[in-house]
Amino acid sequence: MSNLKVQWSPILEDVFCTSSPNKILLYKVVQSLEKPTQKVPAVKQISDTLWAVEQPKSIEMGMLKTVAWYPKPEPDKMLAIGLANGRVVLNNFSDDIDSDLIKREFVPKHTRSCIYLNWNPVDSHLLAEGLEKYRNDSCINIWNIHHKPGNELGDRQRYSSSHSDVNSTIHVPYVEIGGPSETTASFSWFKKEPRTFVTGMNTRYLRIYDLRDYTRPQNQTQTKMIRGACVDRQNEHRIASFNENHVSVWDVRNFDKPMLTFQEPKAVSMIHWCPTRKGYLGILSQDSLSVKIYDILHLPQTVLNSQIVSSFSWHPKHDSRLLTITQQGLLRDIMVQEHIPFDWSVDSHLVTAHGKSLTNASFTKNESVTPDISVRMKDRILQGYGLKSDLIWNNVFAIRDEPDLFGVWRWLSYAREMLEYNRQGQSRQQGMLGRHQGVKGILGLDGEDMPPASMANMYWSSDFSRKLSCVKQYHSAERYRALQLCGWGGDRHKPELLDTILHELQMDGKYAIAAAMALFNLQISKAIEILSTSKGQENTDLSTVAMAIAGYTEEHNTLWRKTCLSLLQKLDDPYLRAMFAFLTCDRENYEEILRHGWKKTDQGGMQLSDKVAFACIYLDNDKLKEYINRLTRKVIEVGNLDGLLITGLTADGVSLISKFVDSTGDVQTAALICVFSLPNEMSKDVRVLHWIESYRELLDRWRLWHHRSKFDIIWRASDQFRVISQAFVSCNFCGKSIACNMPVASRARPHNSYSAGTLTSTKPKVSCCPGCRKPLPRCSLCLTHLGTPSGSALYTQKDKTTYSSKMTAIDDWFTWCQSCRHGGHASHLWEWFAEHSECPVTGCNCKCSTLDHTARLNAES
């Protein structure tokens, strides 16, 4: 039993047969968790739940070489059996002979062994037989099993018995292929072209024949891969064949060399394409424990057995189902585990493919889990995030739930206000300020010397009867601009600016921040008033804090100071803690206030902008420089976007944004920051351009083309020096764009009058270059000059009532081949290439249609 073979029935889904050199057994597959108890010759388990039940009827025949199932349901379960003497016998597994085809024999002229049998899948009356070499006979016989003596073929068929003899023998084949001494190794029919087949011949040729002209091959290639030739039923342009331990895949449209070649460690014994899946090729090597499955589009996989596999068969209808038989007769039914690709859709849905089905995985939204950054970015842009260029601060309305991003938009908004103020010429010195500098640049910390600041002893503004000592502050024009950038008003000589800011904070319900800002500006009475008038505050009794501040005294060893130090540790609000720390600390030692707040997740301090503003008021030059430099290093290290207030969009600022993108993946905010801070010296930085282009590509993937266009407009308006790449149709003579505005084109054209009852043509026509007046090329089909008024000044006429809504229909557009440069009107070329592949220009052999990627895809499908 060393030459066992197995084959599924092409008609019945649960029937297969096994063949040995002298016997053919029939099996029926049943599903059961336990072994069936039927009285049958044998029951074999082929999988966990499937059993192969051997049927009582079998076919016993000596010298059996090959077996082929008849591809039609009638006669029932009929087989073609090839013998070692070259005879072919038609038989089935029934004792009742209900067809005159059963027991019919086909006998070649000379006795020699049968190599293969192959039924035509469409014209099922044709059976191909391959025979060993004989010096005076052909190697391929194609039999017509229905023809009898006296039919239309005349003497092409001879029978050794009468018409009623069911055991009639046919001696003359319908067609003979191959000359004397030629050999054949393999054979396979094409289903879509049922009169054509491929065969491996003479140890060095793969040939394709057509029965309508079988005297010569229609196509051939020279190769040693002539064994096991088989056609992929899912794509009949593909053929596979093997020789020794090499397997090749061919495309009959380019038959000169193989598409792919696989090398196996051992000699290959058989190959078969999967009839239900594209590109699945099964390969069995000699003395192998496995069948290797090649998905020619992906990676190979292996189906293992515990014994040496003798043969395998794909199920004709079930996807990826494989039946194997070992040399000891062990059967195994296997479902091949396929490669399962998956991908995220542009709408953030997970799509998986299994077999021939696509699955769109749905997810239940979990409100307790923060959405993925891609989902948040799309939600933002749909709410207009980054598209409000006039009032920059309004962009935060799209990110109400993401307060971590408020700081960077506040900085952009204040920087824009400062820029507009400078443009009005109200300060020549401020006019020297870069568009989006940070505090570090404003204070001159980028250079070697920091501009000096004047120290002043400032008095408390209070209604206290007791006198409070002075507090040392530092002032300079640079520090005023830094305070303005931080949102603290700036100039101390204009207290109305601070009053406006405090009022806005109270209107927003930020009483603690307003009180702290008033206190830091030495307006202790104002701070107490703000805290006292606050209402409805949760978790904080601001009125109590106001009473505590009202008892402020500068003496160190008092009950008030001890009580405040104790209360300082119990307060949750960082601004209230900062207020008590400011009142109780030693003057010029503000470490308790400045040591927190540089991390996004740090809840121990005030906002970074308020920290920097406080430092600009109360630290001298040396301490301020040390503090700002230390803060710069820390915000870049953690990627805190609030740190752009310090760095601006400089090299340090770009490094900070890069760290932010690496940690969050928020390329949207990074691109918007870069665009809204243009122009600057970093506009050509590779990272900046990469973020902007990535965001534009992301919007295109989401099909948000209108949003991307608005973003492009803002980008172009912000960076006036950016060069935009643009493609246009140019004149062959002068090289200028043929769509440029023409002064003459805007002149009124006279109407073309026709006879009564006809239409009046008022549509403008352009047939020459607007620059040099030379004629434009002609259409290859209608031979009229190309040209459309789109993009010209003709479209600016006031009276457009006579024009259609579209200036130029797509049928009239310029269209040309990128290879031969011939073209014409789009509609004319579309009609031409619907029936032709070559260029319409006489003498041009360019196959324009086949060069188009879309056309190739349509042809393959």
PDB file of C-alpha atoms in Angstrom, residues 579-827:
ATOM      1  CA  MET A 579      -1.362  82.768  48.525  1.00  0.00           C
ATOM      2  CA  PHE A 580      -0.581  81.566  52.064  1.00  0.00           C
ATOM      3  CA  ALA A 581       2.951  80.620  51.002  1.00  0.00           C
ATOM      4  CA  PHE A 582       3.459  84.141  49.621  1.00  0.00           C
ATOM      5  CA  LEU A 583       2.251  85.748  52.838  1.00  0.00           C
ATOM      6  CA  THR A 584       4.273  83.535  55.176  1.00  0.00           C
ATOM      7  CA  CYS A 585       7.549  83.084  53.259  1.00  0.00           C
ATOM      8  CA  ASP A 586      10.771  84.977  53.801  1.00  0.00           C
ATOM      9  CA  ARG A 587      11.095  87.763  51.261  1.00  0.00           C
ATOM     10  CA  GLU A 588      13.141  86.879  48.148  1.00  0.00           C
ATOM     11  CA  ASN A 589      12.723  83.155  48.957  1.00  0.00           C
ATOM     12  CA  TYR A 590       9.812  81.965  46.851  1.00  0.00           C
ATOM     13  CA  GLU A 591      10.843  78.347  46.430  1.00  0.00           C
ATOM     14  CA  GLU A 592       7.570  77.075  47.915  1.00  0.00           C
ATOM     15  CA  ILE A 593       5.644  78.819  45.137  1.00  0.00           C
ATOM     16  CA  LEU A 594       7.972  78.057  42.218  1.00  0.00           C
ATOM     17  CA  ARG A 595       8.970  74.450  42.884  1.00  0.00           C
ATOM     18  CA  HIS A 596       5.792  72.838  41.449  1.00  0.00           C
ATOM     19  CA  GLY A 597       3.819  73.076  38.272  1.00  0.00           C
ATOM     20  CA  TRP A 598       6.179  72.186  35.421  1.00  0.00           C
ATOM     21  CA  LYS A 599       4.702  68.708  34.848  1.00  0.00           C
ATOM     22  CA  LYS A 600       1.354  68.227  33.113  1.00  0.00           C
ATOM     23  CA  THR A 601       0.333  65.698  35.788  1.00  0.00           C
ATOM     24  CA  ASP A 602       1.650  67.715  38.708  1.00  0.00           C
ATOM     25  CA  GLN A 603      -1.226  69.028  40.798  1.00  0.00           C
ATOM     26  CA  GLY A 604       1.061  70.625  43.361  1.00  0.00           C
ATOM     27  CA  GLY A 605       1.365  74.092  41.829  1.00  0.00           C
ATOM     28  CA  MET A 606      -0.159  76.811  39.756  1.00  0.00           C
ATOM     29  CA  GLN A 607      -0.291  76.933  35.979  1.00  0.00           C
ATOM     30  CA  LEU A 608       3.050  77.298  34.293  1.00  0.00           C
ATOM     31  CA  SER A 609       2.151  80.727  32.868  1.00  0.00           C
ATOM     32  CA  ASP A 610       1.315  82.064  36.330  1.00  0.00           C
ATOM     33  CA  LYS A 611       4.547  80.641  37.740  1.00  0.00           C
ATOM     34  CA  VAL A 612       6.595  82.351  35.039  1.00  0.00           C
ATOM     35  CA  ALA A 613       4.743  85.648  35.519  1.00  0.00           C
ATOM     36  CA  PHE A 614       5.371  85.507  39.279  1.00  0.00           C
ATOM     37  CA  ALA A 615       9.067  84.848  38.658  1.00  0.00           C
ATOM     38  CA  CYS A 616       9.292  87.797  36.265  1.00  0.00           C
ATOM     39  CA  ILE A 617       8.036  90.117  39.042  1.00  0.00           C
ATOM     40  CA  TYR A 618       9.896  88.843  42.104  1.00  0.00           C
ATOM     41  CA  LEU A 619      13.194  87.275  40.925  1.00  0.00           C
ATOM     42  CA  ASP A 620      16.317  89.217  40.106  1.00  0.00           C
ATOM     43  CA  ASN A 621      18.138  88.640  36.810  1.00  0.00           C
ATOM     44  CA  ASP A 622      20.423  85.858  38.027  1.00  0.00           C
ATOM     45  CA  LYS A 623      17.692  83.882  39.769  1.00  0.00           C
ATOM     46  CA  LEU A 624      15.253  84.459  36.929  1.00  0.00           C
ATOM     47  CA  LYS A 625      17.751  83.225  34.334  1.00  0.00           C
ATOM     48  CA  GLU A 626      18.546  80.131  36.393  1.00  0.00           C
ATOM     49  CA  TYR A 627      14.846  79.399  36.953  1.00  0.00           C
ATOM     50  CA  ILE A 628      13.851  79.848  33.273  1.00  0.00           C
ATOM     51  CA  ASN A 629      16.735  77.667  32.021  1.00  0.00           C
ATOM     52  CA  ARG A 630      15.910  74.924  34.536  1.00  0.00           C
ATOM     53  CA  LEU A 631      12.257  75.104  33.583  1.00  0.00           C
ATOM     54  CA  THR A 632      13.135  74.896  29.871  1.00  0.00           C
ATOM     55  CA  ARG A 633      15.052  71.661  30.346  1.00  0.00           C
ATOM     56  CA  LYS A 634      12.224  70.094  32.343  1.00  0.00           C
ATOM     57  CA  VAL A 635       9.364  70.975  29.959  1.00  0.00           C
ATOM     58  CA  ILE A 636      11.351  69.642  26.973  1.00  0.00           C
ATOM     59  CA  GLU A 637      12.100  66.447  28.883  1.00  0.00           C
ATOM     60  CA  VAL A 638       8.429  65.690  29.595  1.00  0.00           C
ATOM     61  CA  GLY A 639       6.966  67.232  26.400  1.00  0.00           C
ATOM     62  CA  ASN A 640       4.690  69.729  28.194  1.00  0.00           C
ATOM     63  CA  LEU A 641       3.182  72.007  25.528  1.00  0.00           C
ATOM     64  CA  ASP A 642       2.682  74.750  28.117  1.00  0.00           C
ATOM     65  CA  GLY A 643       6.442  75.111  27.926  1.00  0.00           C
ATOM     66  CA  LEU A 644       6.125  76.779  24.502  1.00  0.00           C
ATOM     67  CA  LEU A 645       5.308  79.895  26.503  1.00  0.00           C
ATOM     68  CA  ILE A 646       8.952  79.797  27.568  1.00  0.00           C
ATOM     69  CA  THR A 647      10.709  78.487  24.453  1.00  0.00           C
ATOM     70  CA  GLY A 648       8.532  79.856  21.658  1.00  0.00           C
ATOM     71  CA  LEU A 649       8.756  78.082  18.327  1.00  0.00           C
ATOM     72  CA  THR A 650      12.535  77.905  18.351  1.00  0.00           C
ATOM     73  CA  ALA A 651      14.791  74.858  18.119  1.00  0.00           C
ATOM     74  CA  ASP A 652      13.976  74.113  21.764  1.00  0.00           C
ATOM     75  CA  GLY A 653      10.278  74.533  21.014  1.00  0.00           C
ATOM     76  CA  VAL A 654      10.399  72.077  18.117  1.00  0.00           C
ATOM     77  CA  SER A 655      12.216  69.567  20.326  1.00  0.00           C
ATOM     78  CA  LEU A 656       9.494  70.028  22.942  1.00  0.00           C
ATOM     79  CA  ILE A 657       6.744  69.401  20.358  1.00  0.00           C
ATOM     80  CA  SER A 658       8.636  66.352  19.099  1.00  0.00           C
ATOM     81  CA  LYS A 659       8.664  64.894  22.605  1.00  0.00           C
ATOM     82  CA  PHE A 660       4.942  65.647  22.915  1.00  0.00           C
ATOM     83  CA  VAL A 661       4.156  63.833  19.624  1.00  0.00           C
ATOM     84  CA  ASP A 662       6.282  60.843  20.628  1.00  0.00           C
ATOM     85  CA  SER A 663       4.424  60.465  23.921  1.00  0.00           C
ATOM     86  CA  THR A 664       0.857  61.207  22.757  1.00  0.00           C
ATOM     87  CA  GLY A 665       0.723  60.654  18.978  1.00  0.00           C
ATOM     88  CA  ASP A 666      -1.173  63.959  18.663  1.00  0.00           C
ATOM     89  CA  VAL A 667       0.225  65.057  15.294  1.00  0.00           C
ATOM     90  CA  GLN A 668      -2.842  67.262  14.832  1.00  0.00           C
ATOM     91  CA  THR A 669      -1.984  69.708  17.599  1.00  0.00           C
ATOM     92  CA  ALA A 670       1.679  69.687  16.589  1.00  0.00           C
ATOM     93  CA  ALA A 671       0.809  70.642  12.999  1.00  0.00           C
ATOM     94  CA  LEU A 672      -1.620  73.358  14.110  1.00  0.00           C
ATOM     95  CA  ILE A 673       0.936  74.929  16.468  1.00  0.00           C
ATOM     96  CA  CYS A 674       3.500  75.046  13.687  1.00  0.00           C
ATOM     97  CA  VAL A 675       1.057  76.539  11.171  1.00  0.00           C
ATOM     98  CA  PHE A 676      -0.359  79.196  13.522  1.00  0.00           C
ATOM     99  CA  SER A 677       3.133  80.328  14.516  1.00  0.00           C
ATOM    100  CA  LEU A 678       4.381  80.841  10.951  1.00  0.00           C
ATOM    101  CA  PRO A 679       6.419  82.465   9.543  1.00  0.00           C
ATOM    102  CA  ASN A 680       9.513  81.802  11.625  1.00  0.00           C
ATOM    103  CA  GLU A 681      12.982  80.397  11.260  1.00  0.00           C
ATOM    104  CA  MET A 682      11.761  76.845  12.002  1.00  0.00           C
ATOM    105  CA  SER A 683       9.305  76.698   9.088  1.00  0.00           C
ATOM    106  CA  LYS A 684      11.751  74.634   7.022  1.00  0.00           C
ATOM    107  CA  ASP A 685      12.623  72.194   9.782  1.00  0.00           C
ATOM    108  CA  VAL A 686      12.145  68.616   8.582  1.00  0.00           C
ATOM    109  CA  ARG A 687      10.114  67.696  11.648  1.00  0.00           C
ATOM    110  CA  VAL A 688       7.747  70.634  11.210  1.00  0.00           C
ATOM    111  CA  LEU A 689       7.107  69.802   7.555  1.00  0.00           C
ATOM    112  CA  HIS A 690       6.629  66.127   8.420  1.00  0.00           C
ATOM    113  CA  TRP A 691       3.953  66.910  11.032  1.00  0.00           C
ATOM    114  CA  ILE A 692       2.076  69.177   8.654  1.00  0.00           C
ATOM    115  CA  GLU A 693       2.159  66.706   5.765  1.00  0.00           C
ATOM    116  CA  SER A 694       1.185  63.819   8.058  1.00  0.00           C
ATOM    117  CA  TYR A 695      -1.831  65.750   9.297  1.00  0.00           C
ATOM    118  CA  ARG A 696      -2.880  66.646   5.744  1.00  0.00           C
ATOM    119  CA  GLU A 697      -2.583  62.982   4.738  1.00  0.00           C
ATOM    120  CA  LEU A 698      -4.636  61.987   7.786  1.00  0.00           C
ATOM    121  CA  LEU A 699      -7.436  64.369   6.801  1.00  0.00           C
ATOM    122  CA  ASP A 700      -7.403  62.928   3.289  1.00  0.00           C
ATOM    123  CA  ARG A 701      -7.663  59.396   4.664  1.00  0.00           C
ATOM    124  CA  TRP A 702     -10.682  60.467   6.685  1.00  0.00           C
ATOM    125  CA  ARG A 703     -12.152  61.917   3.459  1.00  0.00           C
ATOM    126  CA  LEU A 704     -12.360  65.320   5.129  1.00  0.00           C
ATOM    127  CA  TRP A 705     -11.241  67.119   2.008  1.00  0.00           C
ATOM    128  CA  HIS A 706     -13.044  70.366   2.813  1.00  0.00           C
ATOM    129  CA  HIS A 707     -11.374  70.512   6.216  1.00  0.00           C
ATOM    130  CA  ARG A 708      -8.005  69.779   4.645  1.00  0.00           C
ATOM    131  CA  SER A 709      -8.567  72.558   2.101  1.00  0.00           C
ATOM    132  CA  LYS A 710      -9.362  75.042   4.877  1.00  0.00           C
ATOM    133  CA  PHE A 711      -6.221  73.920   6.694  1.00  0.00           C
ATOM    134  CA  ASP A 712      -4.196  74.467   3.508  1.00  0.00           C
ATOM    135  CA  ILE A 713      -5.622  77.990   3.178  1.00  0.00           C
ATOM    136  CA  ILE A 714      -4.588  78.821   6.745  1.00  0.00           C
ATOM    137  CA  TRP A 715      -1.152  77.312   6.112  1.00  0.00           C
ATOM    138  CA  ARG A 716      -0.680  79.317   2.926  1.00  0.00           C
ATOM    139  CA  ALA A 717      -1.853  82.542   4.559  1.00  0.00           C
ATOM    140  CA  SER A 718       0.463  82.030   7.515  1.00  0.00           C
ATOM    141  CA  ASP A 719       3.582  81.190   5.518  1.00  0.00           C
ATOM    142  CA  GLN A 720       3.690  83.679   2.673  1.00  0.00           C
ATOM    143  CA  PHE A 721       7.132  82.518   1.562  1.00  0.00           C
ATOM    144  CA  ARG A 722       6.167  78.875   1.032  1.00  0.00           C
ATOM    145  CA  VAL A 723       6.431  77.716  -2.556  1.00  0.00           C
ATOM    146  CA  ILE A 724       3.417  75.664  -3.669  1.00  0.00           C
ATOM    147  CA  SER A 725       4.046  72.846  -6.129  1.00  0.00           C
ATOM    148  CA  GLN A 726       1.418  72.944  -8.855  1.00  0.00           C
ATOM    149  CA  ALA A 727       0.946  70.836 -11.962  1.00  0.00           C
ATOM    150  CA  PHE A 728      -0.443  72.444 -15.119  1.00  0.00           C
ATOM    151  CA  VAL A 729      -0.740  71.816 -18.839  1.00  0.00           C
ATOM    152  CA  SER A 730       1.912  73.827 -20.683  1.00  0.00           C
ATOM    153  CA  CYS A 731       2.195  74.977 -24.277  1.00  0.00           C
ATOM    154  CA  ASN A 732       4.567  73.006 -26.542  1.00  0.00           C
ATOM    155  CA  PHE A 733       5.950  76.248 -27.971  1.00  0.00           C
ATOM    156  CA  CYS A 734       6.316  78.781 -25.141  1.00  0.00           C
ATOM    157  CA  GLY A 735       6.055  76.474 -22.126  1.00  0.00           C
ATOM    158  CA  LYS A 736       3.514  78.659 -20.324  1.00  0.00           C
ATOM    159  CA  SER A 737       0.318  77.369 -18.755  1.00  0.00           C
ATOM    160  CA  ILE A 738      -2.543  77.230 -21.212  1.00  0.00           C
ATOM    161  CA  ALA A 739      -4.984  77.991 -18.368  1.00  0.00           C
ATOM    162  CA  CYS A 740      -3.553  81.437 -17.521  1.00  0.00           C
ATOM    163  CA  ASN A 741      -5.842  84.464 -17.614  1.00  0.00           C
ATOM    164  CA  MET A 742      -6.063  86.094 -21.038  1.00  0.00           C
ATOM    165  CA  PRO A 743      -6.762  89.826 -21.381  1.00  0.00           C
ATOM    166  CA  VAL A 744      -8.318  89.303 -24.778  1.00  0.00           C
ATOM    167  CA  ALA A 745     -10.363  86.361 -23.595  1.00  0.00           C
ATOM    168  CA  SER A 746     -12.484  88.518 -21.371  1.00  0.00           C
ATOM    169  CA  ARG A 747     -13.794  90.586 -24.279  1.00  0.00           C
ATOM    170  CA  ALA A 748     -17.353  89.870 -25.251  1.00  0.00           C
ATOM    171  CA  ARG A 749     -17.791  87.436 -28.096  1.00  0.00           C
ATOM    172  CA  PRO A 750     -20.542  87.773 -30.664  1.00  0.00           C
ATOM    173  CA  HIS A 751     -23.292  85.179 -30.551  1.00  0.00           C
ATOM    174  CA  ASN A 752     -23.378  82.621 -33.313  1.00  0.00           C
ATOM    175  CA  SER A 753     -26.755  82.992 -34.996  1.00  0.00           C
ATOM    176  CA  TYR A 754     -28.502  80.110 -36.655  1.00  0.00           C
ATOM    177  CA  SER A 755     -31.697  79.704 -38.555  1.00  0.00           C
ATOM    178  CA  ALA A 756     -34.983  79.890 -36.752  1.00  0.00           C
ATOM    179  CA  GLY A 757     -35.732  76.962 -34.515  1.00  0.00           C
ATOM    180  CA  THR A 758     -32.086  76.236 -33.716  1.00  0.00           C
ATOM    181  CA  LEU A 759     -30.169  76.907 -30.530  1.00  0.00           C
ATOM    182  CA  THR A 760     -27.748  79.787 -30.101  1.00  0.00           C
ATOM    183  CA  SER A 761     -24.209  78.818 -29.136  1.00  0.00           C
ATOM    184  CA  THR A 762     -22.741  81.205 -26.560  1.00  0.00           C
ATOM    185  CA  LYS A 763     -20.261  78.870 -24.890  1.00  0.00           C
ATOM    186  CA  PRO A 764     -16.697  80.231 -25.230  1.00  0.00           C
ATOM    187  CA  LYS A 765     -14.105  78.200 -27.072  1.00  0.00           C
ATOM    188  CA  VAL A 766     -10.338  78.292 -26.657  1.00  0.00           C
ATOM    189  CA  SER A 767      -8.123  76.597 -29.234  1.00  0.00           C
ATOM    190  CA  CYS A 768      -4.819  78.450 -28.917  1.00  0.00           C
ATOM    191  CA  CYS A 769      -2.225  79.164 -26.255  1.00  0.00           C
ATOM    192  CA  PRO A 770      -3.089  82.387 -24.383  1.00  0.00           C
ATOM    193  CA  GLY A 771       0.607  83.260 -24.223  1.00  0.00           C
ATOM    194  CA  CYS A 772       1.984  82.811 -27.756  1.00  0.00           C
ATOM    195  CA  ARG A 773      -1.269  82.310 -29.728  1.00  0.00           C
ATOM    196  CA  LYS A 774       0.027  79.090 -31.282  1.00  0.00           C
ATOM    197  CA  PRO A 775      -2.649  76.413 -31.870  1.00  0.00           C
ATOM    198  CA  LEU A 776      -3.140  73.743 -29.236  1.00  0.00           C
ATOM    199  CA  PRO A 777      -2.730  70.032 -30.151  1.00  0.00           C
ATOM    200  CA  ARG A 778      -5.514  68.214 -31.955  1.00  0.00           C
ATOM    201  CA  CYS A 779      -7.606  65.356 -30.622  1.00  0.00           C
ATOM    202  CA  SER A 780      -6.284  62.058 -32.015  1.00  0.00           C
ATOM    203  CA  LEU A 781      -9.817  60.952 -32.936  1.00  0.00           C
ATOM    204  CA  CYS A 782     -11.930  63.969 -33.919  1.00  0.00           C
ATOM    205  CA  LEU A 783      -8.868  65.983 -35.126  1.00  0.00           C
ATOM    206  CA  THR A 784     -10.226  69.262 -33.685  1.00  0.00           C
ATOM    207  CA  HIS A 785      -8.029  71.480 -31.544  1.00  0.00           C
ATOM    208  CA  LEU A 786      -8.078  70.773 -27.854  1.00  0.00           C
ATOM    209  CA  GLY A 787      -8.846  73.570 -25.424  1.00  0.00           C
ATOM    210  CA  THR A 788     -11.237  74.525 -22.645  1.00  0.00           C
ATOM    211  CA  PRO A 789     -12.057  77.897 -21.063  1.00  0.00           C
ATOM    212  CA  SER A 790     -11.594  76.570 -17.521  1.00  0.00           C
ATOM    213  CA  GLY A 791      -9.171  78.687 -15.524  1.00  0.00           C
ATOM    214  CA  SER A 792      -9.266  81.604 -17.964  1.00  0.00           C
ATOM    215  CA  ALA A 793     -10.735  85.074 -17.566  1.00  0.00           C
ATOM    216  CA  LEU A 794     -13.723  84.004 -19.638  1.00  0.00           C
ATOM    217  CA  TYR A 795     -15.249  82.689 -16.457  1.00  0.00           C
ATOM    218  CA  THR A 796     -15.173  86.149 -14.876  1.00  0.00           C
ATOM    219  CA  GLN A 797     -17.799  87.619 -17.166  1.00  0.00           C
ATOM    220  CA  LYS A 798     -20.643  89.224 -15.310  1.00  0.00           C
ATOM    221  CA  ASP A 799     -23.372  87.639 -17.372  1.00  0.00           C
ATOM    222  CA  LYS A 800     -23.054  83.891 -16.795  1.00  0.00           C
ATOM    223  CA  THR A 801     -26.664  83.063 -17.445  1.00  0.00           C
ATOM    224  CA  THR A 802     -25.822  81.695 -20.887  1.00  0.00           C
ATOM    225  CA  TYR A 803     -23.172  79.326 -19.508  1.00  0.00           C
ATOM    226  CA  SER A 804     -23.791  75.947 -17.975  1.00  0.00           C
ATOM    227  CA  SER A 805     -23.100  75.473 -14.266  1.00  0.00           C
ATOM    228  CA  LYS A 806     -19.767  73.835 -15.159  1.00  0.00           C
ATOM    229  CA  MET A 807     -17.420  75.778 -17.413  1.00  0.00           C
ATOM    230  CA  THR A 808     -16.112  72.600 -19.036  1.00  0.00           C
ATOM    231  CA  ALA A 809     -17.647  69.137 -18.919  1.00  0.00           C
ATOM    232  CA  ILE A 810     -15.260  66.308 -18.146  1.00  0.00           C
ATOM    233  CA  ASP A 811     -15.892  64.901 -21.638  1.00  0.00           C
ATOM    234  CA  ASP A 812     -13.881  67.809 -23.108  1.00  0.00           C
ATOM    235  CA  TRP A 813     -10.912  67.620 -20.740  1.00  0.00           C
ATOM    236  CA  PHE A 814      -7.337  67.171 -21.906  1.00  0.00           C
ATOM    237  CA  THR A 815      -6.327  63.515 -21.681  1.00  0.00           C
ATOM    238  CA  TRP A 816      -3.075  62.015 -22.900  1.00  0.00           C
ATOM    239  CA  CYS A 817      -0.832  58.955 -22.548  1.00  0.00           C
ATOM    240  CA  GLN A 818       2.213  59.462 -20.321  1.00  0.00           C
ATOM    241  CA  SER A 819       4.233  57.160 -22.558  1.00  0.00           C
ATOM    242  CA  CYS A 820       3.618  58.203 -26.168  1.00  0.00           C
ATOM    243  CA  ARG A 821       2.172  61.672 -25.334  1.00  0.00           C
ATOM    244  CA  HIS A 822      -0.747  61.223 -27.739  1.00  0.00           C
ATOM    245  CA  GLY A 823      -4.203  62.138 -26.488  1.00  0.00           C
ATOM    246  CA  GLY A 824      -7.499  63.841 -27.108  1.00  0.00           C
ATOM    247  CA  HIS A 825     -10.852  64.571 -25.562  1.00  0.00           C
ATOM    248  CA  ALA A 826     -11.611  62.378 -22.561  1.00  0.00           C
ATOM    249  CA  SER A 827     -14.920  61.067 -23.910  1.00  0.00           C
TER     250      SER A 827
END
